[in-house]
Tab-separated table of C-alpha atoms in Angstrom:
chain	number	residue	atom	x	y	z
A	1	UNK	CA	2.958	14.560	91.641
A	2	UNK	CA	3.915	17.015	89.445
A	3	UNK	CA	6.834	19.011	91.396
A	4	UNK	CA	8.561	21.514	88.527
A	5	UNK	CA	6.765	24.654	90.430
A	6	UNK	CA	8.912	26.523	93.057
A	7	UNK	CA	8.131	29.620	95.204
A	8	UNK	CA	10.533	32.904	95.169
A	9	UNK	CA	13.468	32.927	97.320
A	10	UNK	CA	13.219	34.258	100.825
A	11	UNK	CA	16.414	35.919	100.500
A	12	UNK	CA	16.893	39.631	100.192
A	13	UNK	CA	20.119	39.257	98.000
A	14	UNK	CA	20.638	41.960	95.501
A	15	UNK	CA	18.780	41.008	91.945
A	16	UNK	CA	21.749	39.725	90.532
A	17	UNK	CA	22.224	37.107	92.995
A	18	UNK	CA	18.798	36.674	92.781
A	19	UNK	CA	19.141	32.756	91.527
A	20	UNK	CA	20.519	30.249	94.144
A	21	UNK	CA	23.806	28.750	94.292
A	22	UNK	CA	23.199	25.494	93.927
A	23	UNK	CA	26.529	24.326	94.936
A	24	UNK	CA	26.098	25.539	98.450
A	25	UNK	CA	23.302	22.864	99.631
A	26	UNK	CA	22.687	25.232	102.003
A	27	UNK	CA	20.806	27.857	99.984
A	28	UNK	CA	18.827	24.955	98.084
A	29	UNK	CA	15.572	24.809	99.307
A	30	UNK	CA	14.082	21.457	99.500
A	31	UNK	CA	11.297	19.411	97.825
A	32	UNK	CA	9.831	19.414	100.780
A	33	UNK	CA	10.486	23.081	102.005
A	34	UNK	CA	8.730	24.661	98.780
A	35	UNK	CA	6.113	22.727	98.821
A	36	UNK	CA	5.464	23.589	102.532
A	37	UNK	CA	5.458	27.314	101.742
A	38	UNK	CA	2.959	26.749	98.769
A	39	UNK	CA	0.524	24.798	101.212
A	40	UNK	CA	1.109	27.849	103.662
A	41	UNK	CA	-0.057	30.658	101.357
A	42	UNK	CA	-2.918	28.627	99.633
A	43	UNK	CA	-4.098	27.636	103.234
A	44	UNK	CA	-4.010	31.851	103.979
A	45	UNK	CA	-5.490	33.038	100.769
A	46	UNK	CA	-7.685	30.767	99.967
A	47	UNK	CA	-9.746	30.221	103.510
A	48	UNK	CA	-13.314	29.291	103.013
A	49	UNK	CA	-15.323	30.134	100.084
A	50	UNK	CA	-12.463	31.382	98.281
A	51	UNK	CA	-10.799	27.631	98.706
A	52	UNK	CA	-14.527	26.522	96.616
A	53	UNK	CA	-13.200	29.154	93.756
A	54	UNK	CA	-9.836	27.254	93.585
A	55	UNK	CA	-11.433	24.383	93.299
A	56	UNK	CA	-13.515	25.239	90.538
A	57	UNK	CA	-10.582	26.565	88.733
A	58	UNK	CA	-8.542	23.925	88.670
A	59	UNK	CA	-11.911	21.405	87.864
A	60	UNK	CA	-12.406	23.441	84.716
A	61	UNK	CA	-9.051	23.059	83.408
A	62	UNK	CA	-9.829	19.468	83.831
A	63	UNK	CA	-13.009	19.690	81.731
A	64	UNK	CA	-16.239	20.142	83.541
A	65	UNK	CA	-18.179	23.278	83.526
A	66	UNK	CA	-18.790	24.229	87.338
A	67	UNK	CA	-21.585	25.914	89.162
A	68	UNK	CA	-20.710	27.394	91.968
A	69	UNK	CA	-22.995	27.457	95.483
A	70	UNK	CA	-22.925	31.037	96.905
A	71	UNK	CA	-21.669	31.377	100.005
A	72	UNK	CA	-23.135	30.098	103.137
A	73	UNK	CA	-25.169	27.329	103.899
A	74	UNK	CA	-25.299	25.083	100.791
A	75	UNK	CA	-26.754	21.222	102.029
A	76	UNK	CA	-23.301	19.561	101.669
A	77	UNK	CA	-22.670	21.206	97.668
A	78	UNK	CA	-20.670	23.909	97.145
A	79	UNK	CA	-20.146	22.900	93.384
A	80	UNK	CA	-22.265	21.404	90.954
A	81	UNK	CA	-20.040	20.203	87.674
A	82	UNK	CA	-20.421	17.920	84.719
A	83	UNK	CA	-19.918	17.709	81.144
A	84	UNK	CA	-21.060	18.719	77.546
A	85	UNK	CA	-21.831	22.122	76.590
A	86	UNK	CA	-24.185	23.079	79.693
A	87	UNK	CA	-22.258	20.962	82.612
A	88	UNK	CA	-25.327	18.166	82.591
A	89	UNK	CA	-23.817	15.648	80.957
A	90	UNK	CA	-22.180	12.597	82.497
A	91	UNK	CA	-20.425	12.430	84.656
A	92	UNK	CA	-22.043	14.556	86.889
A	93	UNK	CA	-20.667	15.342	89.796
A	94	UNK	CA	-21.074	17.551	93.183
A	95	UNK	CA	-18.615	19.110	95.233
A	96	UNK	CA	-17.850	19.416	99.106
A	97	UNK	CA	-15.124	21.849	99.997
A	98	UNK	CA	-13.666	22.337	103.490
A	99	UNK	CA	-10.937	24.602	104.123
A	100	UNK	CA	-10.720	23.147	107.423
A	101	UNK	CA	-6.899	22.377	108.747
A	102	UNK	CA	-8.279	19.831	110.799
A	103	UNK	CA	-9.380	16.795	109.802
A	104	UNK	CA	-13.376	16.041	108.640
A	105	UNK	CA	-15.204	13.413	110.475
A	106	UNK	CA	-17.524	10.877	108.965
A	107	UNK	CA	-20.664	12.706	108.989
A	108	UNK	CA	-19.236	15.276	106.229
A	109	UNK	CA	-18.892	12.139	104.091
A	110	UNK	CA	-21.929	10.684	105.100
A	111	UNK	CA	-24.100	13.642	104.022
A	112	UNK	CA	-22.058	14.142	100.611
A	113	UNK	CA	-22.915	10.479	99.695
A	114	UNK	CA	-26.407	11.668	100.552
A	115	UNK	CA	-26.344	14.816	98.190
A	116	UNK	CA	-24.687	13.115	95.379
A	117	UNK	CA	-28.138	10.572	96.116
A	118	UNK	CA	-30.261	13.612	95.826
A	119	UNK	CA	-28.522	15.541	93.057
A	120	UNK	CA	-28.408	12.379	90.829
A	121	UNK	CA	-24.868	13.191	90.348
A	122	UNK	CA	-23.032	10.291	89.121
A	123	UNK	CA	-19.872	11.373	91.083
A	124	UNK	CA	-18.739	13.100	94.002
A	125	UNK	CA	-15.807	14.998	95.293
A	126	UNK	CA	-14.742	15.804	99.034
A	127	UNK	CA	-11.758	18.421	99.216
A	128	UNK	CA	-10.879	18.281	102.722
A	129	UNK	CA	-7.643	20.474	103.001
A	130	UNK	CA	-7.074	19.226	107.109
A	131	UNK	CA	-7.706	15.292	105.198
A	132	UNK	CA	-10.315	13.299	106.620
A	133	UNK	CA	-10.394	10.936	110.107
A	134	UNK	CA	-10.160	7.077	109.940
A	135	UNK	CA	-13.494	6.442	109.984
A	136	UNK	CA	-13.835	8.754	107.470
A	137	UNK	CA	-11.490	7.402	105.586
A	138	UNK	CA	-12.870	3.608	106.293
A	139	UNK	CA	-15.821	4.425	105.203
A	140	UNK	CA	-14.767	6.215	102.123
A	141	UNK	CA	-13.481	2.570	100.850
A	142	UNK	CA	-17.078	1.171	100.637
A	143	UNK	CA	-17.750	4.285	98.181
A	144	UNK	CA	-14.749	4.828	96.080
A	145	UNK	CA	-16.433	3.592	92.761
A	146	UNK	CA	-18.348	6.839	92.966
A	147	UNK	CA	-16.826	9.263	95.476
A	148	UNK	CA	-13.120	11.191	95.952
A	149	UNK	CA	-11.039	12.679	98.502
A	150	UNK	CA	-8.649	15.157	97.508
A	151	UNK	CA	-6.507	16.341	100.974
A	152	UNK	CA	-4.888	19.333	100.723
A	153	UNK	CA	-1.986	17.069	98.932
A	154	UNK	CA	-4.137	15.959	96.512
A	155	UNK	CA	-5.549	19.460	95.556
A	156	UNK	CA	-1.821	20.808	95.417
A	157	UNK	CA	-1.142	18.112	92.966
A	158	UNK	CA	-4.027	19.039	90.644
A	159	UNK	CA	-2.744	22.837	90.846
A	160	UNK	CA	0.634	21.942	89.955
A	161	UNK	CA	-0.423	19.653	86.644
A	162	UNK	CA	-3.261	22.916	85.838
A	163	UNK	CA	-1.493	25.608	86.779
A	164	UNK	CA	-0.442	27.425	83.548
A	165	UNK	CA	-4.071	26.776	82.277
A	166	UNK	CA	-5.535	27.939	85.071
A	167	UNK	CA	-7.237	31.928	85.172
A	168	UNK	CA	-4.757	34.548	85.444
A	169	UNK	CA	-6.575	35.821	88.278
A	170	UNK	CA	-5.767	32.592	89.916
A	171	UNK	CA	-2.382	32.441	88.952
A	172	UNK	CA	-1.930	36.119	90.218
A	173	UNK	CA	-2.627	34.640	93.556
A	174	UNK	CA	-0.035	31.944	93.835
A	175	UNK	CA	2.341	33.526	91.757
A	176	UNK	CA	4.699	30.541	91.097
A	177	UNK	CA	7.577	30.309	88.535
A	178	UNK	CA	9.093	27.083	87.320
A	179	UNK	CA	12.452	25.565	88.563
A	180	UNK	CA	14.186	22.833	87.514
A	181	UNK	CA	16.470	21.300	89.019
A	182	UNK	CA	18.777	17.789	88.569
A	183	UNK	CA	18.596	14.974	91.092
A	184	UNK	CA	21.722	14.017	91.220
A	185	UNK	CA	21.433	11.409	93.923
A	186	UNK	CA	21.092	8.797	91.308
């Protein structure tokens, strides 16, 4: 995972203690911390439909040109994507987006398989920001030759490695700066 992105410091220190002392291991926020507050504000700003937008953000930095269902119900796609210079060429794939915190059961998965059947689509992506049950997740191992999960993990990862390419729209909406910092437990 690509982990160079940090979020501002909470502090209200005057601007020219603005940058943190990263002797006192006290004011260092952790790996683990920024990352936390990043999930936080994307899970806040980007609830429902808004979450699909992301999505197709970050999948056409990666390449495919995206349709985008409008809002409401959709039949299990709430992106249509692929290749070459209209999006139809292989591969082909359809999107399921759930900005759900909890987990999605088996029958989300079930009926995406089925779309991606329908659509012809030659792949298929669930992004399940609450992650997916065990059966879902059991029976996502008899399709992963053709189908993905991204949990909310995974989709953070993929914004982190697209993030200066993505829209500036986007960006302006999880405004993150770079930090870098040196491990120096070994």
């Amino acid at each position: 995972m690509h982990r160079s992105h940090g979020a501002p410091p909470t502090s209200s220190a005057p601007a020219d203690k603005e940058a943190l002392d990263v002797t006192d291991p006290v004011s260092e926020p952790t790996l683990e911390a920024i990352q936390d507050r990043i999930r936080a504000h994307v899970s806040e700003h980007f609830r429902e439909h808004k979450l699909t937008h992301l999505v197709k953000d970050v999948l056409t930095v990666l390449g495919l040109k995206c349709e985008v269902s409008p809002p409401g119900p959709d039949g299990g796609v709430d992106i249509i994507a692929g290749t070459g210079p209209l999006g139809l060429d292989s591969p082909t794939v359809i999107v399921e987006v759930k900005s759900e915190r909890t987990p999605v059961d088996v029958k989300v998965l079930r009926g995406l398989h089925s779309a991606m059947t329908q659509h012809k689509a030659d792949q298929a992506l669930l992004v399940a920001w609450g992650g997916v049950t065990k059966p879902a997740r059991k029976e996502f191992q008899r399709d992963r030759t053709s189908l993905r999960i991204w949990d909310a993990d995974d989709l953070l990862e993929k914004l982190f490695e697209t993030y200066d390419r993505l829209p500036r729209r986007t960006r302006d909406r999880i405004p993150l700066r770079r930090a870098s910092v040196l491990d120096e437990r070994g």
